[in-house]
């Protein structure tokens, strides 16, 4: 199966026929992770609980979180993402941080700041970019702290984050 072709077809179907695409996705009998990814593409609020249920399976957690990012209820999505900022999987923490930053709901900066001390360099790296995107001057001390990180990529993204912050 050509996964990228399948995804392209589902995306086109979602655009042309939302109900038909939902039926097609729910009838997909393949891999559970792929079906969850396709459910996420739908962005249908009726599927929110299915995506949240997918978070319980460590093998599906990242995919479920990715799908939740397409859900229209920003408040619920933000709450779920914040609950995963301390997940054991660094990729889940990274994705959750991106969602919290993108939503930019009240308290986003405070929720994200502890990730500046995350043990995983990838999490710290993307945090630099996300903090800059918040366009909140209060993020500047954390970004400056990341400029001194031992990892080169973290420092580069902190510099990019500062540049974004200063663009306003």
Tab-separated table of C-alpha atoms in Angstrom:
chain	number	residue	atom	x	y	z
A	1	UNK	CA	0.000	0.000	0.000
A	2	UNK	CA	1.312	3.456	-0.927
A	3	UNK	CA	0.635	5.383	2.300
A	4	UNK	CA	1.277	8.830	0.822
A	5	UNK	CA	-1.154	8.121	-2.013
A	6	UNK	CA	-3.770	6.943	0.477
A	7	UNK	CA	-3.310	10.084	2.575
A	8	UNK	CA	-3.589	12.303	-0.519
A	9	UNK	CA	-6.799	10.537	-1.528
A	10	UNK	CA	-8.290	10.894	1.959
A	11	UNK	CA	-7.374	14.597	2.118
A	12	UNK	CA	-9.039	15.191	-1.261
A	13	UNK	CA	-12.083	13.214	-0.161
A	14	UNK	CA	-12.327	15.183	3.103
A	15	UNK	CA	-12.378	18.394	1.118
A	16	UNK	CA	-14.922	17.203	-1.452
A	17	UNK	CA	-17.157	15.007	0.717
A	18	UNK	CA	-16.710	15.277	4.491
A	19	UNK	CA	-19.351	12.649	5.373
A	20	UNK	CA	-18.229	10.252	2.664
A	21	UNK	CA	-14.636	10.629	3.789
A	22	UNK	CA	-15.623	9.871	7.378
A	23	UNK	CA	-17.334	6.667	6.252
A	24	UNK	CA	-14.304	5.702	4.163
A	25	UNK	CA	-11.903	6.284	7.040
A	26	UNK	CA	-13.998	4.347	9.528
A	27	UNK	CA	-14.266	1.432	7.107
A	28	UNK	CA	-10.470	1.293	6.713
A	29	UNK	CA	-9.472	-2.168	7.886
A	30	UNK	CA	-5.711	-1.730	7.849
A	31	UNK	CA	-3.226	-0.793	10.517
A	32	UNK	CA	-4.754	0.844	13.629
A	33	UNK	CA	-2.144	3.601	13.621
A	34	UNK	CA	-2.937	4.476	10.022
A	35	UNK	CA	-6.656	4.526	10.734
A	36	UNK	CA	-6.084	6.844	13.697
A	37	UNK	CA	-3.946	9.103	11.496
A	38	UNK	CA	-6.744	9.211	8.919
A	39	UNK	CA	-9.332	9.950	11.630
A	40	UNK	CA	-7.118	12.851	12.640
A	41	UNK	CA	-7.152	14.233	9.096
A	42	UNK	CA	-10.920	14.458	9.262
A	43	UNK	CA	-10.893	17.072	12.009
A	44	UNK	CA	-14.423	15.985	12.924
A	45	UNK	CA	-15.424	16.873	16.506
A	46	UNK	CA	-17.317	13.578	16.729
A	47	UNK	CA	-13.935	11.831	16.725
A	48	UNK	CA	-12.393	13.751	19.623
A	49	UNK	CA	-12.979	10.953	22.134
A	50	UNK	CA	-11.555	8.336	19.757
A	51	UNK	CA	-8.358	10.333	19.432
A	52	UNK	CA	-8.152	10.863	23.194
A	53	UNK	CA	-8.623	7.113	23.684
A	54	UNK	CA	-5.677	6.544	21.322
A	55	UNK	CA	-3.471	8.450	23.758
A	56	UNK	CA	-3.705	5.513	26.175
A	57	UNK	CA	-1.649	3.311	23.855
A	58	UNK	CA	2.039	4.333	23.890
A	59	UNK	CA	2.392	3.038	20.307
A	60	UNK	CA	-0.412	5.336	19.119
A	61	UNK	CA	0.051	8.321	21.457
A	62	UNK	CA	2.008	10.506	19.003
A	63	UNK	CA	-0.379	9.768	16.136
A	64	UNK	CA	-3.424	10.452	18.312
A	65	UNK	CA	-1.949	13.741	19.499
A	66	UNK	CA	-1.151	14.690	15.926
A	67	UNK	CA	-4.797	14.035	15.017
A	68	UNK	CA	-6.057	16.060	17.969
A	69	UNK	CA	-4.249	19.092	16.553
A	70	UNK	CA	-6.859	19.130	13.753
A	71	UNK	CA	-9.804	19.200	16.144
A	72	UNK	CA	-11.785	22.458	16.208
A	73	UNK	CA	-12.223	22.795	19.997
A	74	UNK	CA	-9.090	24.770	20.814
A	75	UNK	CA	-9.706	24.726	24.563
A	76	UNK	CA	-9.995	20.937	24.744
A	77	UNK	CA	-7.048	20.375	22.424
A	78	UNK	CA	-4.894	22.732	24.465
A	79	UNK	CA	-5.851	20.994	27.720
A	80	UNK	CA	-4.937	17.577	26.337
A	81	UNK	CA	-1.656	18.856	24.892
A	82	UNK	CA	-0.686	20.483	28.195
A	83	UNK	CA	-1.336	17.201	29.977
A	84	UNK	CA	1.298	15.563	27.753
A	85	UNK	CA	4.109	18.085	28.210
A	86	UNK	CA	5.708	15.695	30.688
A	87	UNK	CA	5.074	12.492	28.732
A	88	UNK	CA	7.820	9.866	28.834
A	89	UNK	CA	8.204	10.021	25.024
A	90	UNK	CA	10.213	13.072	23.898
A	91	UNK	CA	8.456	13.143	20.516
A	92	UNK	CA	5.108	13.367	22.292
A	93	UNK	CA	6.451	16.194	24.479
A	94	UNK	CA	7.686	17.980	21.349
A	95	UNK	CA	4.354	17.600	19.566
A	96	UNK	CA	2.429	18.676	22.679
A	97	UNK	CA	4.644	21.762	23.000
A	98	UNK	CA	3.939	22.658	19.384
A	99	UNK	CA	0.214	22.394	19.922
A	100	UNK	CA	0.308	24.476	23.103
A	101	UNK	CA	2.393	27.126	21.327
A	102	UNK	CA	0.164	27.133	18.245
A	103	UNK	CA	-2.995	27.458	20.342
A	104	UNK	CA	-1.306	30.280	22.312
A	105	UNK	CA	-4.041	30.199	24.930
A	106	UNK	CA	-3.598	32.022	28.238
A	107	UNK	CA	-0.780	30.537	30.269
A	108	UNK	CA	0.917	28.903	27.271
A	109	UNK	CA	4.294	30.413	28.075
A	110	UNK	CA	4.154	29.308	31.722
A	111	UNK	CA	3.173	25.785	30.617
A	112	UNK	CA	6.071	25.591	28.146
A	113	UNK	CA	8.884	27.070	30.238
A	114	UNK	CA	9.715	23.852	32.166
A	115	UNK	CA	10.676	22.250	28.841
A	116	UNK	CA	13.742	24.512	28.720
A	117	UNK	CA	15.270	21.986	31.143
A	118	UNK	CA	14.034	18.915	29.286
A	119	UNK	CA	16.628	16.121	29.151
A	120	UNK	CA	15.993	15.560	25.439
A	121	UNK	CA	17.788	17.996	23.093
A	122	UNK	CA	15.079	17.721	20.434
A	123	UNK	CA	12.470	18.972	22.896
A	124	UNK	CA	14.676	21.918	23.883
A	125	UNK	CA	15.428	22.600	20.219
A	126	UNK	CA	11.810	22.886	19.084
A	127	UNK	CA	10.972	24.812	22.249
A	128	UNK	CA	13.257	27.607	21.077
A	129	UNK	CA	11.265	27.940	17.892
A	130	UNK	CA	7.896	27.676	19.643
A	131	UNK	CA	8.721	30.243	22.322
A	132	UNK	CA	9.667	32.762	19.658
A	133	UNK	CA	6.368	32.124	17.912
A	134	UNK	CA	4.437	33.141	21.009
A	135	UNK	CA	5.620	36.722	20.432
A	136	UNK	CA	5.659	37.214	24.216
A	137	UNK	CA	8.629	39.235	25.482
A	138	UNK	CA	8.472	37.225	28.723
A	139	UNK	CA	9.916	34.275	26.727
A	140	UNK	CA	13.173	36.139	26.136
A	141	UNK	CA	14.994	34.964	29.322
A	142	UNK	CA	14.254	31.322	28.516
A	143	UNK	CA	15.396	31.784	24.931
A	144	UNK	CA	18.589	33.459	26.105
A	145	UNK	CA	19.152	30.528	28.442
A	146	UNK	CA	18.781	28.129	25.528
A	147	UNK	CA	21.486	30.086	23.676
A	148	UNK	CA	23.934	28.582	26.197
A	149	UNK	CA	22.721	24.993	25.716
A	150	UNK	CA	25.460	22.412	25.116
A	151	UNK	CA	23.703	21.213	21.942
A	152	UNK	CA	24.408	23.195	18.769
A	153	UNK	CA	20.921	22.656	17.290
A	154	UNK	CA	19.270	23.904	20.492
A	155	UNK	CA	21.359	27.078	20.331
A	156	UNK	CA	20.493	27.595	16.654
A	157	UNK	CA	16.761	27.246	17.260
A	158	UNK	CA	16.954	29.516	20.314
A	159	UNK	CA	18.550	32.165	18.096
A	160	UNK	CA	15.803	31.678	15.521
A	161	UNK	CA	13.223	31.910	18.279
A	162	UNK	CA	14.711	35.195	19.466
A	163	UNK	CA	14.628	36.500	15.908
A	164	UNK	CA	10.927	35.548	15.650
A	165	UNK	CA	10.245	37.158	19.001
A	166	UNK	CA	11.913	40.382	17.919
A	167	UNK	CA	10.000	40.528	14.604
A	168	UNK	CA	6.680	41.096	16.314
